[in-house]
XYZ file of N, CA and C in Angstrom:
753
model
N -74.923 -230.178 91.012
C -75.109 -230.932 90.021
C -75.856 -229.614 88.893
N -75.589 -229.722 87.803
C -76.266 -228.825 86.546
C -76.413 -229.713 85.392
N -77.809 -229.818 84.916
C -78.238 -230.573 84.249
C -77.696 -232.023 84.013
N -77.912 -232.672 85.001
C -77.305 -234.103 85.186
C -75.814 -234.074 85.179
N -75.025 -233.043 85.357
C -73.702 -233.036 85.238
C -73.329 -232.687 86.979
N -72.402 -233.490 87.256
C -71.532 -233.512 88.484
C -70.577 -232.337 88.540
N -70.665 -231.010 89.048
C -69.802 -230.098 89.126
C -68.880 -230.000 90.102
N -67.405 -229.782 89.815
C -66.312 -229.471 90.470
C -65.926 -228.204 90.290
N -65.244 -227.245 91.445
C -64.857 -226.004 91.102
C -63.253 -226.081 91.595
N -62.357 -226.019 91.057
C -61.053 -225.601 91.391
C -60.663 -224.588 91.861
N -60.004 -224.257 92.884
C -59.670 -222.906 93.290
C -58.198 -222.991 93.547
N -57.191 -222.384 92.519
C -55.762 -222.168 92.769
C -55.594 -221.133 93.753
N -54.966 -221.538 94.991
C -54.441 -220.274 95.882
C -53.341 -220.171 96.366
N -52.545 -218.939 96.199
C -51.353 -218.602 96.791
C -51.310 -217.280 97.497
N -50.928 -217.333 98.850
C -51.150 -216.340 99.717
C -52.610 -215.562 99.711
N -53.479 -216.250 99.520
C -55.093 -215.660 99.517
C -55.683 -215.685 100.807
N -54.980 -215.769 102.129
C -55.416 -215.808 103.519
C -56.676 -215.027 103.717
N -56.389 -213.785 103.087
C -57.423 -212.288 103.262
C -58.541 -212.565 102.581
N -58.591 -213.254 101.448
C -59.695 -213.079 100.329
C -60.289 -214.633 100.343
N -59.772 -215.561 100.607
C -60.268 -217.026 100.224
C -61.394 -217.568 101.024
N -61.939 -216.926 102.366
C -63.160 -217.154 103.024
C -64.272 -216.214 102.241
N -63.924 -215.136 101.736
C -65.010 -214.266 100.862
C -65.331 -215.153 99.526
N -64.129 -215.732 98.870
C -64.232 -216.358 97.831
C -65.194 -217.717 98.123
N -65.231 -218.451 99.015
C -65.527 -219.960 99.235
C -67.249 -219.469 99.634
N -67.403 -218.418 100.047
C -68.633 -218.190 100.546
C -69.634 -217.773 99.335
N -68.994 -217.568 98.230
C -69.784 -217.108 97.057
C -70.063 -218.307 96.064
N -69.575 -219.450 96.248
C -69.661 -220.707 95.212
C -71.083 -221.162 95.356
N -71.676 -220.978 94.297
C -73.226 -221.506 94.205
C -73.465 -222.645 94.677
N -74.682 -223.104 94.994
C -75.096 -224.020 95.579
C -75.257 -225.145 94.779
N -75.383 -225.075 93.300
C -75.337 -226.522 92.261
C -73.910 -227.121 92.263
N -72.681 -226.293 92.624
C -71.469 -226.980 92.839
C -71.390 -228.195 93.639
N -70.909 -229.219 93.383
C -70.907 -230.293 94.164
C -69.603 -230.437 95.017
N -68.278 -230.250 94.386
C -67.024 -230.420 95.099
C -66.616 -228.989 94.854
N -65.672 -228.462 95.760
C -64.514 -227.532 95.855
C -63.159 -228.130 96.214
N -62.409 -227.754 95.226
C -60.990 -228.281 95.603
C -60.157 -226.866 95.713
N -59.886 -226.601 97.000
C -58.789 -225.539 97.306
C -57.306 -226.011 97.013
N -56.542 -225.667 96.439
C -55.529 -226.048 96.075
C -54.361 -225.013 96.337
N -53.956 -225.161 97.862
C -52.915 -224.119 98.117
C -51.551 -224.574 97.673
N -50.826 -223.525 96.693
C -49.626 -223.667 95.817
C -48.494 -223.231 96.775
N -48.318 -223.971 98.045
C -47.240 -223.670 98.847
C -47.148 -222.260 99.429
N -48.219 -221.966 100.055
C -48.160 -220.390 100.461
C -47.634 -220.279 101.946
N -46.854 -219.308 102.094
C -46.332 -218.986 103.279
C -47.183 -218.281 104.260
N -48.155 -217.971 103.964
C -49.344 -217.432 105.018
C -50.255 -218.738 105.342
N -51.453 -218.165 106.020
C -52.478 -219.115 106.293
C -53.460 -219.417 105.618
N -53.372 -219.651 104.204
C -54.352 -219.965 102.876
C -54.726 -221.195 103.186
N -53.825 -222.171 103.844
C -54.234 -223.483 103.869
C -54.963 -223.645 104.994
N -54.864 -223.074 106.268
C -55.557 -223.105 107.253
C -57.200 -222.541 106.972
N -57.051 -221.552 106.401
C -58.519 -220.970 105.873
C -59.168 -221.946 105.325
N -58.664 -222.624 104.136
C -59.575 -223.750 103.652
C -59.910 -224.891 104.795
N -58.940 -225.203 105.556
C -59.114 -226.522 106.255
C -60.382 -225.953 107.430
N -60.437 -224.722 107.724
C -61.439 -224.371 108.794
C -62.947 -223.971 108.053
N -63.054 -223.953 106.829
C -63.866 -223.970 106.318
C -65.330 -224.933 106.582
N -66.554 -224.334 107.020
C -67.399 -225.266 107.324
C -68.053 -225.759 106.330
N -68.076 -225.489 105.216
C -68.900 -226.177 103.809
C -68.195 -227.552 103.644
N -69.110 -228.512 103.502
C -68.536 -229.712 103.432
C -68.132 -230.155 102.040
N -68.479 -229.141 101.079
C -68.021 -229.744 99.816
C -66.458 -229.168 99.471
N -65.848 -228.544 100.494
C -64.633 -227.924 100.406
C -63.639 -228.829 100.828
N -62.576 -229.423 99.869
C -61.694 -230.177 100.097
C -60.132 -229.532 99.949
N -59.570 -229.317 100.833
C -58.037 -228.616 100.697
C -56.983 -229.586 100.259
N -56.234 -229.131 99.268
C -55.136 -229.877 98.806
C -53.902 -229.016 98.772
N -52.709 -229.367 99.165
C -51.631 -228.693 99.361
C -50.418 -228.958 98.745
N -49.782 -228.163 98.150
C -48.573 -228.505 97.408
C -47.231 -228.236 98.463
N -46.344 -228.956 98.527
C -45.340 -228.756 99.311
C -44.229 -227.659 98.690
N -44.344 -227.634 97.432
C -43.420 -226.583 96.753
C -44.028 -225.971 95.729
N -43.984 -224.702 95.476
C -44.572 -223.892 94.764
C -44.490 -224.484 93.360
N -45.714 -224.454 92.446
C -45.727 -225.195 91.042
C -46.360 -224.082 90.124
N -46.950 -223.129 90.385
C -47.181 -221.898 89.760
C -48.896 -222.296 89.681
N -49.617 -221.187 89.043
C -51.196 -221.349 89.247
C -51.595 -222.493 88.149
N -50.703 -222.744 87.150
C -51.203 -223.914 86.382
C -50.858 -225.111 87.017
N -49.798 -225.294 87.628
C -49.621 -226.619 88.509
C -50.833 -226.834 89.479
N -51.263 -225.733 90.192
C -52.182 -225.911 91.054
C -53.724 -226.497 90.357
N -53.890 -225.949 89.388
C -55.191 -225.862 88.465
C -55.060 -227.809 88.120
N -53.893 -228.141 87.647
C -53.695 -229.402 87.308
C -53.890 -230.475 88.158
N -53.473 -229.862 89.381
C -53.616 -230.917 90.809
C -55.105 -230.927 91.160
N -55.817 -229.735 90.718
C -57.490 -229.854 90.974
C -58.027 -230.772 90.081
N -57.435 -230.578 88.809
C -58.143 -231.501 87.625
C -57.925 -232.858 87.825
N -56.829 -233.368 88.362
C -56.433 -234.610 88.443
C -57.288 -235.401 89.564
N -57.538 -234.347 90.739
C -58.219 -234.986 91.721
C -59.874 -235.082 91.146
N -60.416 -234.078 90.463
C -61.599 -234.224 89.916
C -61.708 -235.230 88.952
N -61.000 -235.643 88.677
C -60.754 -236.591 87.522
C -61.100 -238.068 88.322
N -60.111 -238.501 89.031
C -60.041 -239.415 90.200
C -61.383 -239.805 90.976
N -62.026 -238.323 91.010
C -63.148 -238.495 92.098
C -64.473 -238.731 91.180
N -64.401 -238.608 89.885
C -65.582 -239.053 89.026
C -66.464 -237.855 88.839
N -65.977 -236.755 88.981
C -66.722 -235.193 88.126
C -66.639 -234.939 86.823
N -67.690 -234.548 86.438
C -68.098 -234.190 84.984
C -67.860 -233.171 84.467
N -67.845 -231.797 84.985
C -67.224 -230.697 84.447
C -66.307 -230.001 85.759
N -65.149 -229.326 84.972
C -64.273 -229.102 86.104
C -64.265 -227.484 85.763
N -64.657 -226.477 86.719
C -64.347 -225.124 86.798
C -63.258 -224.342 87.533
N -62.802 -223.592 87.036
C -61.832 -222.737 87.949
C -62.150 -221.435 88.072
N -62.162 -221.245 89.565
C -62.232 -219.798 90.163
C -60.985 -219.286 90.804
N -60.870 -218.155 90.686
C -59.308 -217.700 91.517
C -59.816 -217.654 92.796
N -58.680 -217.482 93.995
C -58.825 -217.702 95.422
C -59.034 -215.904 95.651
N -58.924 -215.266 94.975
C -58.995 -213.736 95.243
C -60.370 -212.808 95.090
N -61.403 -213.643 94.945
C -62.640 -212.973 94.922
C -62.838 -212.083 93.910
N -62.386 -212.391 92.734
C -62.394 -211.591 91.741
C -63.054 -212.406 90.383
N -63.621 -213.293 90.707
C -64.726 -213.871 89.923
C -65.962 -214.036 90.238
N -66.927 -213.314 89.511
C -68.382 -213.013 89.929
C -69.172 -214.411 90.069
N -69.617 -214.927 90.956
C -70.344 -216.176 91.095
C -71.405 -216.249 90.193
N -72.178 -215.241 89.758
C -73.318 -215.353 88.860
C -72.683 -215.648 87.528
N -71.408 -215.496 86.992
C -71.166 -215.972 85.805
C -70.841 -217.298 85.853
N -70.935 -218.138 86.725
C -70.714 -219.613 86.896
C -71.787 -220.398 85.870
N -72.718 -219.813 86.110
C -73.708 -220.660 85.398
C -73.588 -220.546 83.824
N -73.453 -219.154 83.222
C -73.342 -219.304 82.042
C -72.071 -220.003 81.320
N -71.196 -220.114 82.127
C -69.929 -221.133 81.659
C -70.276 -222.276 81.632
N -70.894 -222.969 82.623
C -71.351 -224.257 82.768
C -72.138 -224.762 81.686
N -73.493 -223.843 81.629
C -74.461 -224.045 80.800
C -73.960 -224.047 79.144
N -73.158 -223.354 78.781
C -72.575 -223.128 77.576
C -71.818 -224.507 77.122
N -70.784 -224.892 78.011
C -70.138 -226.299 77.932
C -71.037 -227.349 77.652
N -72.056 -227.385 78.541
C -73.058 -228.436 78.228
C -74.010 -228.253 77.382
N -74.564 -227.285 77.166
C -75.732 -227.291 76.125
C -75.329 -227.199 74.721
N -73.971 -226.382 74.620
C -73.256 -226.282 73.263
C -72.627 -227.552 72.920
N -72.289 -228.487 74.128
C -71.330 -229.692 73.749
C -69.971 -229.356 73.499
N -69.361 -228.522 74.335
C -68.143 -227.981 73.831
C -67.107 -228.603 74.799
N -65.746 -228.460 74.543
C -64.870 -229.103 75.391
C -64.202 -228.108 76.640
N -64.303 -226.901 76.130
C -63.777 -225.925 77.097
C -64.200 -224.568 76.483
N -64.630 -223.990 77.778
C -65.255 -222.642 77.747
C -64.374 -221.588 78.566
N -64.162 -220.392 78.183
C -63.321 -219.559 78.919
C -64.364 -218.129 78.839
N -64.180 -217.634 80.236
C -64.617 -216.265 80.328
C -64.026 -215.382 79.484
N -64.732 -214.172 78.848
C -64.459 -213.502 78.151
C -64.501 -211.924 78.785
N -63.739 -211.246 79.232
C -64.100 -209.917 80.162
C -64.155 -208.737 79.249
N -63.583 -209.009 77.903
C -63.554 -207.887 77.034
C -64.756 -207.672 76.384
N -65.694 -208.535 76.565
C -67.116 -208.553 75.741
C -68.164 -207.789 76.912
N -67.541 -207.866 78.225
C -68.587 -207.283 79.137
C -68.647 -205.627 79.011
N -69.782 -205.050 79.391
C -69.931 -203.538 79.537
C -68.864 -202.957 80.782
N -68.457 -203.554 81.570
C -67.637 -203.297 82.522
C -66.145 -203.547 82.370
N -65.832 -203.622 80.943
C -64.474 -204.225 80.728
C -63.420 -202.831 81.175
N -63.918 -202.018 81.213
C -62.808 -200.684 81.399
C -62.526 -200.467 83.131
N -63.195 -201.461 83.703
C -63.030 -201.388 84.976
C -61.540 -202.475 85.195
N -61.023 -203.135 84.315
C -59.854 -203.539 84.442
C -58.721 -202.631 84.137
N -57.602 -202.739 84.966
C -56.518 -201.891 84.607
C -55.942 -201.941 83.528
N -55.608 -200.678 83.120
C -55.395 -200.457 81.706
C -54.232 -201.390 81.082
N -53.225 -201.503 81.942
C -52.023 -202.391 81.549
C -52.479 -204.057 81.137
N -53.239 -204.272 82.422
C -53.844 -205.606 82.014
C -54.687 -205.847 80.615
N -55.703 -204.832 80.545
C -56.541 -204.909 79.382
C -55.818 -204.815 78.025
N -54.653 -204.055 77.979
C -53.770 -203.870 76.647
C -53.127 -204.991 76.656
N -52.311 -205.527 77.608
C -51.490 -206.812 77.475
C -52.466 -208.016 77.268
N -53.578 -208.168 77.769
C -54.308 -209.291 77.625
C -55.006 -209.175 76.058
N -55.215 -208.229 75.672
C -55.920 -208.074 74.287
C -54.546 -208.619 73.220
N -53.259 -208.143 73.552
C -52.288 -208.407 72.588
C -52.090 -210.187 72.745
N -52.088 -210.342 73.912
C -51.921 -211.975 74.172
C -52.891 -212.457 73.515
N -54.165 -212.089 73.579
C -55.171 -212.975 72.900
C -55.147 -212.872 71.525
N -54.658 -211.972 70.787
C -54.645 -211.778 69.366
C -53.323 -212.733 68.952
N -52.220 -212.737 69.680
C -51.237 -213.753 69.360
C -51.775 -215.342 69.571
N -52.168 -215.487 70.674
C -52.786 -216.763 71.063
C -53.453 -217.333 69.887
N -54.470 -216.265 69.447
C -55.451 -216.720 68.214
C -54.680 -216.976 66.893
N -53.903 -216.217 66.753
C -52.875 -216.587 65.433
C -52.222 -217.711 65.837
N -51.629 -218.118 66.657
C -50.878 -219.250 66.654
C -51.812 -220.915 67.095
N -52.882 -220.568 67.603
C -53.746 -221.709 67.612
C -54.553 -221.707 66.383
N -54.778 -220.649 65.608
C -55.908 -220.941 64.241
C -57.174 -220.733 64.933
N -57.476 -220.414 66.099
C -58.671 -220.059 66.732
C -59.031 -219.023 67.350
N -60.246 -218.233 67.025
C -60.662 -217.095 67.563
C -60.667 -216.986 69.097
N -59.700 -216.357 69.973
C -59.784 -216.431 71.168
C -59.490 -214.961 71.665
N -60.558 -214.290 72.350
C -60.580 -213.182 72.655
C -59.554 -212.597 73.896
N -60.078 -213.095 75.162
C -59.565 -213.230 76.149
C -58.711 -214.527 76.689
N -57.631 -214.499 76.344
C -56.667 -215.704 76.366
C -56.428 -216.003 78.007
N -56.416 -214.864 78.662
C -55.703 -214.863 79.978
C -56.763 -214.824 81.229
N -58.152 -214.822 80.808
C -58.993 -214.966 81.711
C -59.108 -216.419 82.268
N -58.805 -216.611 83.673
C -58.752 -217.785 84.179
C -60.194 -218.281 84.793
N -61.227 -217.791 84.466
C -62.628 -218.139 84.773
C -62.750 -219.030 83.601
N -63.063 -220.493 84.030
C -63.211 -221.425 82.907
C -63.995 -222.527 83.195
N -64.246 -223.271 82.189
C -64.978 -224.730 82.390
C -64.429 -225.642 81.502
N -64.295 -226.931 81.833
C -63.584 -227.905 80.980
C -64.357 -229.362 81.275
N -64.526 -229.973 80.254
C -65.246 -231.352 80.494
C -64.375 -232.389 80.945
N -64.725 -233.414 81.526
C -64.188 -234.496 82.184
C -63.206 -235.439 80.861
N -64.184 -235.439 79.912
C -63.629 -235.851 78.708
C -62.242 -235.086 78.238
N -62.506 -234.207 78.180
C -61.444 -233.301 77.740
C -60.013 -233.347 78.356
N -60.298 -233.170 79.834
C -59.136 -233.308 80.607
C -58.502 -234.689 80.558
N -59.247 -235.880 80.186
C -58.632 -237.062 80.157
C -58.082 -237.404 79.129
N -58.163 -236.584 77.812
C -57.792 -236.882 76.662
C -56.498 -235.986 76.478
N -55.941 -235.099 77.309
C -54.893 -234.231 76.855
C -53.834 -234.741 78.032
N -52.599 -234.507 78.023
C -51.818 -234.804 78.874
C -51.490 -233.504 79.796
N -51.920 -233.506 80.960
C -52.056 -232.429 81.781
C -50.669 -231.961 82.201
N -49.632 -232.950 82.557
C -48.350 -232.614 82.717
C -47.294 -232.105 81.492
N -47.891 -232.113 80.351
C -47.195 -231.561 79.214
C -47.652 -229.875 79.209
N -48.445 -229.550 80.030
C -48.849 -228.169 80.027
C -48.028 -227.173 80.946
N -47.417 -226.080 80.534
C -46.561 -225.219 81.195
C -47.379 -224.730 82.193
N -46.740 -224.915 83.774
C -47.669 -224.372 84.787
C -47.586 -223.250 85.387
N -46.599 -222.072 84.897
C -46.416 -221.029 85.429
C -47.121 -219.697 84.276
N -46.762 -218.608 84.429
C -47.083 -217.472 83.461
C -47.103 -218.123 81.865
N -48.291 -218.064 81.480
C -48.520 -218.628 80.256
C -49.345 -219.622 80.019
N -49.630 -220.436 81.252
C -50.365 -221.677 81.711
C -51.559 -221.570 80.588
N -52.565 -220.658 80.486
C -53.682 -220.467 79.853
C -53.257 -220.425 78.307
N -52.512 -219.765 77.956
C -51.881 -219.676 76.528
C -51.506 -221.117 76.020
N -50.617 -221.657 76.753
C -50.206 -222.932 76.251
C -51.295 -224.101 76.308
N -52.176 -223.968 77.185
C -53.241 -224.991 77.324
C -54.226 -224.765 76.156
N -54.422 -223.480 75.641
C -55.361 -223.251 74.596
C -54.714 -223.808 73.311
N -53.629 -223.760 73.291
C -52.910 -224.051 72.220
C -52.909 -225.560 71.921
N -52.690 -226.222 73.231
C -52.712 -227.751 72.863
C -54.183 -228.093 72.581
N -54.911 -227.697 73.178
C -56.364 -228.158 73.033
C -56.885 -227.888 71.759
N -56.636 -226.717 71.193
C -57.127 -226.477 69.807
C -56.508 -227.289 68.801
N -55.128 -227.742 69.121
C -54.113 -228.570 67.936
C -54.816 -229.964 68.039
N -55.534 -230.501 69.179
C -56.110 -231.508 69.247
C -57.707 -231.700 68.612
N -58.038 -230.407 68.447
C -59.290 -230.574 67.974
C -60.639 -230.214 68.790
N -60.143 -229.606 70.003
C -61.087 -229.477 71.126
C -61.867 -228.147 70.758
N -63.350 -228.317 70.839
C -64.171 -227.229 70.730
C -64.018 -226.140 71.915
N -63.830 -225.215 71.584
C -63.428 -224.268 72.745
C -64.437 -222.824 72.369
N -65.147 -222.333 73.501
C -66.007 -221.289 73.244
C -65.670 -220.382 74.334
N -66.270 -219.157 74.425
C -66.181 -217.962 75.487
C -67.608 -217.354 75.647
N -67.843 -216.909 76.598
C -69.003 -216.307 77.247
C -68.475 -215.105 78.078
N -69.297 -214.132 77.987
C -69.184 -212.682 78.726
C -69.299 -212.885 80.072
N -68.164 -212.432 81.191
C -67.817 -212.448 82.316
C -67.416 -210.959 82.987
N -68.139 -210.605 83.903
C -67.720 -209.282 84.445
C -66.248 -209.421 85.234
N -65.683 -208.281 84.798
C -64.172 -207.997 85.691
C -64.298 -207.664 86.981
N -63.893 -208.063 87.686
C -64.196 -207.698 89.202
C -63.034 -207.121 89.813
N -62.866 -206.024 89.862
C -61.489 -205.063 90.473
C -61.888 -204.050 91.354
N -60.776 -203.911 92.178
C -60.825 -202.648 93.194
C -60.092 -201.705 92.581
N -58.968 -201.004 93.241
C -58.256 -200.005 92.647
C -56.766 -200.656 92.632
N -56.662 -202.114 92.603
C -55.383 -202.667 92.681
C -54.868 -202.266 91.235
N -53.515 -202.298 91.323
C -52.678 -202.347 89.650
C -52.393 -203.643 89.356
N -52.370 -203.836 87.986
C -52.283 -204.802 87.384
C -50.901 -205.703 87.768
N -50.847 -207.133 88.000
C -49.810 -207.727 88.344
C -49.012 -208.054 86.875
N -49.693 -207.718 85.819
C -49.036 -208.306 84.434
C -48.054 -207.282 84.262
N -46.978 -207.462 84.052
C -45.661 -206.630 83.693
C -45.075 -207.006 82.151
N -44.660 -205.800 81.741
C -44.057 -206.110 80.137
C -43.383 -207.295 80.021
N -42.263 -207.795 81.107
C -41.279 -208.834 80.713
C -42.404 -210.172 80.929
N -43.527 -210.059 81.553
C -44.453 -211.412 81.711
C -44.951 -211.365 80.309
N -45.427 -210.162 79.768
C -46.082 -210.314 78.421
C -45.187 -210.987 77.288
N -43.988 -210.535 77.421
C -42.791 -210.842 76.611
C -42.509 -212.312 76.746
N -42.535 -212.908 77.928
C -42.214 -214.164 78.287
C -43.118 -215.379 77.754
N -44.375 -214.706 77.815
C -45.757 -215.439 77.416
C -45.770 -215.620 75.790
N -45.064 -214.557 75.326
C -45.247 -214.394 73.804
C -44.155 -215.669 73.555
N -43.117 -215.463 74.222
C -42.031 -216.549 73.927
C -42.396 -218.093 73.857
N -43.397 -218.259 75.094
C -44.130 -219.534 75.088
C -44.833 -219.949 74.337
N -45.602 -219.165 73.697
C -46.663 -219.343 72.562
C -45.884 -219.505 71.329
N -44.697 -219.114 71.083
C -44.153 -219.046 69.806
C -43.320 -220.616 69.977
N -42.841 -220.863 71.072
C -42.164 -222.119 71.363
C -43.136 -223.418 71.231
N -44.580 -222.900 71.880
C -45.278 -224.295 71.629
C -45.651 -224.332 70.094
N -46.079 -223.057 69.509
C -46.501 -223.256 67.933
C -45.479 -224.023 67.211
N -44.291 -223.602 67.290
C -42.977 -224.280 66.969
C -43.234 -225.975 67.069
N -43.612 -226.282 68.399
C -43.300 -227.712 68.796
C -44.572 -228.432 68.162
N -45.678 -227.939 67.931
C -46.690 -228.465 67.556
C -46.599 -228.565 66.100
N -45.934 -227.535 65.558
C -45.979 -227.536 63.978
C -45.054 -228.820 63.659
N -44.171 -229.125 64.468
C -43.248 -230.265 64.192
C -43.996 -231.694 64.682
N -44.421 -231.578 65.394
C -45.272 -232.956 65.910
C -46.480 -233.119 64.894
N -46.950 -232.114 64.104
C -47.995 -232.257 63.192
C -47.388 -232.816 61.783
N -46.370 -232.348 61.629
C -45.324 -232.793 60.423
C -44.888 -234.460 60.512
N -44.382 -234.578 61.795
C -44.121 -236.058 62.210
C -45.246 -236.948 62.227
N -46.323 -236.572 62.936
C -47.395 -237.745 63.224
C -49.031 -236.970 63.130
N -49.069 -236.585 61.806
C -50.413 -236.058 61.199
C -51.558 -236.549 61.900
N -51.477 -238.040 62.203
C -52.779 -238.743 62.516
C -52.990 -238.475 63.959
N -52.183 -237.993 64.989
C -52.240 -237.451 66.085
C -53.348 -236.174 66.150
N -53.342 -235.500 65.343
C -54.053 -234.303 64.914
C -55.396 -234.382 64.357
N -55.843 -235.474 63.721
C -56.783 -235.702 62.833
C -58.161 -235.938 63.491
N -58.111 -236.498 64.651
C -59.409 -236.920 65.325
C -59.499 -235.905 66.599
N -60.765 -235.196 66.248
C -61.216 -234.133 67.442
C -61.740 -235.012 68.483
N -61.909 -234.376 69.617
C -62.357 -234.899 70.866
C -63.799 -235.228 70.734
N -64.208 -236.481 71.421
C -65.706 -236.562 71.369
C -66.388 -235.641 71.797
N -67.755 -235.521 70.943
C -68.613 -234.152 71.252
C -69.399 -234.600 72.456
N -69.190 -235.731 73.213
C -69.858 -236.251 74.484
C -69.090 -235.469 75.702
N -70.080 -235.047 76.776
C -69.694 -234.302 77.944
C -69.295 -235.482 79.192
N -68.025 -235.450 79.551
C -67.954 -236.140 80.756
C -67.542 -237.619 80.468
C-alpha cells in the first residue's frame, strides 16, 4: 500500500522464463498484489510464476496469444475485480528499475492524475537505449502528441501507473492489443479528458538490439492515424461523450 492506496502490479510476460524470476524478486514491498499474465508462452514462463514463493504473485494464463496489450488488459480486469486502487505495469524482462516505481505511483496519487507514463528520454542514461529504439520512440512520441493533442515524450515506454477509476471509465476491449497498444491507449485516454503525466525513469539495457523494426514503426503510425480518424468522427457524431473529463478522484 502507498498513501492509503492498494497497489497492484501487472506483468505481461511472453517467453520470459529466463528473466521472470529476477523481475519478481525486485518488486518493492509496498506492492500488494502481482499479476503475472503469461501470454501463451511456449516456454516455462508460467511455471516460473507458479513456483514463485512470493504470496503476492498470482499467475494468469492466456490459452492463445493476445499481444502485450491483451495481457495488460487481462491484468487490469483482474485488478479491477479484486478492488485495487492503482494498477502499475512492469515488463517481465527485468528492464524496469524497481526504484522508479515509487515516483510513478506517487505522481499519480499526489497530482491526482489518471495515468502516468515513464519517460526514458528525460533520464541521464537515455543514450543506453539502442539507437533504433531511441529514434523510433521519439518519432512515435511526436506523432502520438500531434494526434492526441497532448504532449507525450516517450509514448512507447511500458512502465506505467493507472488509477482504477480511469480503467473503469474506458472500454478496455476497444484498445488495440498488439504493437501500437500504448499509442492507442493514450489517444483514447486523452480524447476522454484523462489527465496524463510523465516521470523520468531509467532505461535498463544490456547489449541487446532493439526489437522495434521500421515496419513496426510504420504499422504503429498507421494505427495512430486510424484511431485519430475514428475519434474525430465520434466527436462529430456525439460531442457530449468527450465533454466530461474523468473524475479527479483516485480509485
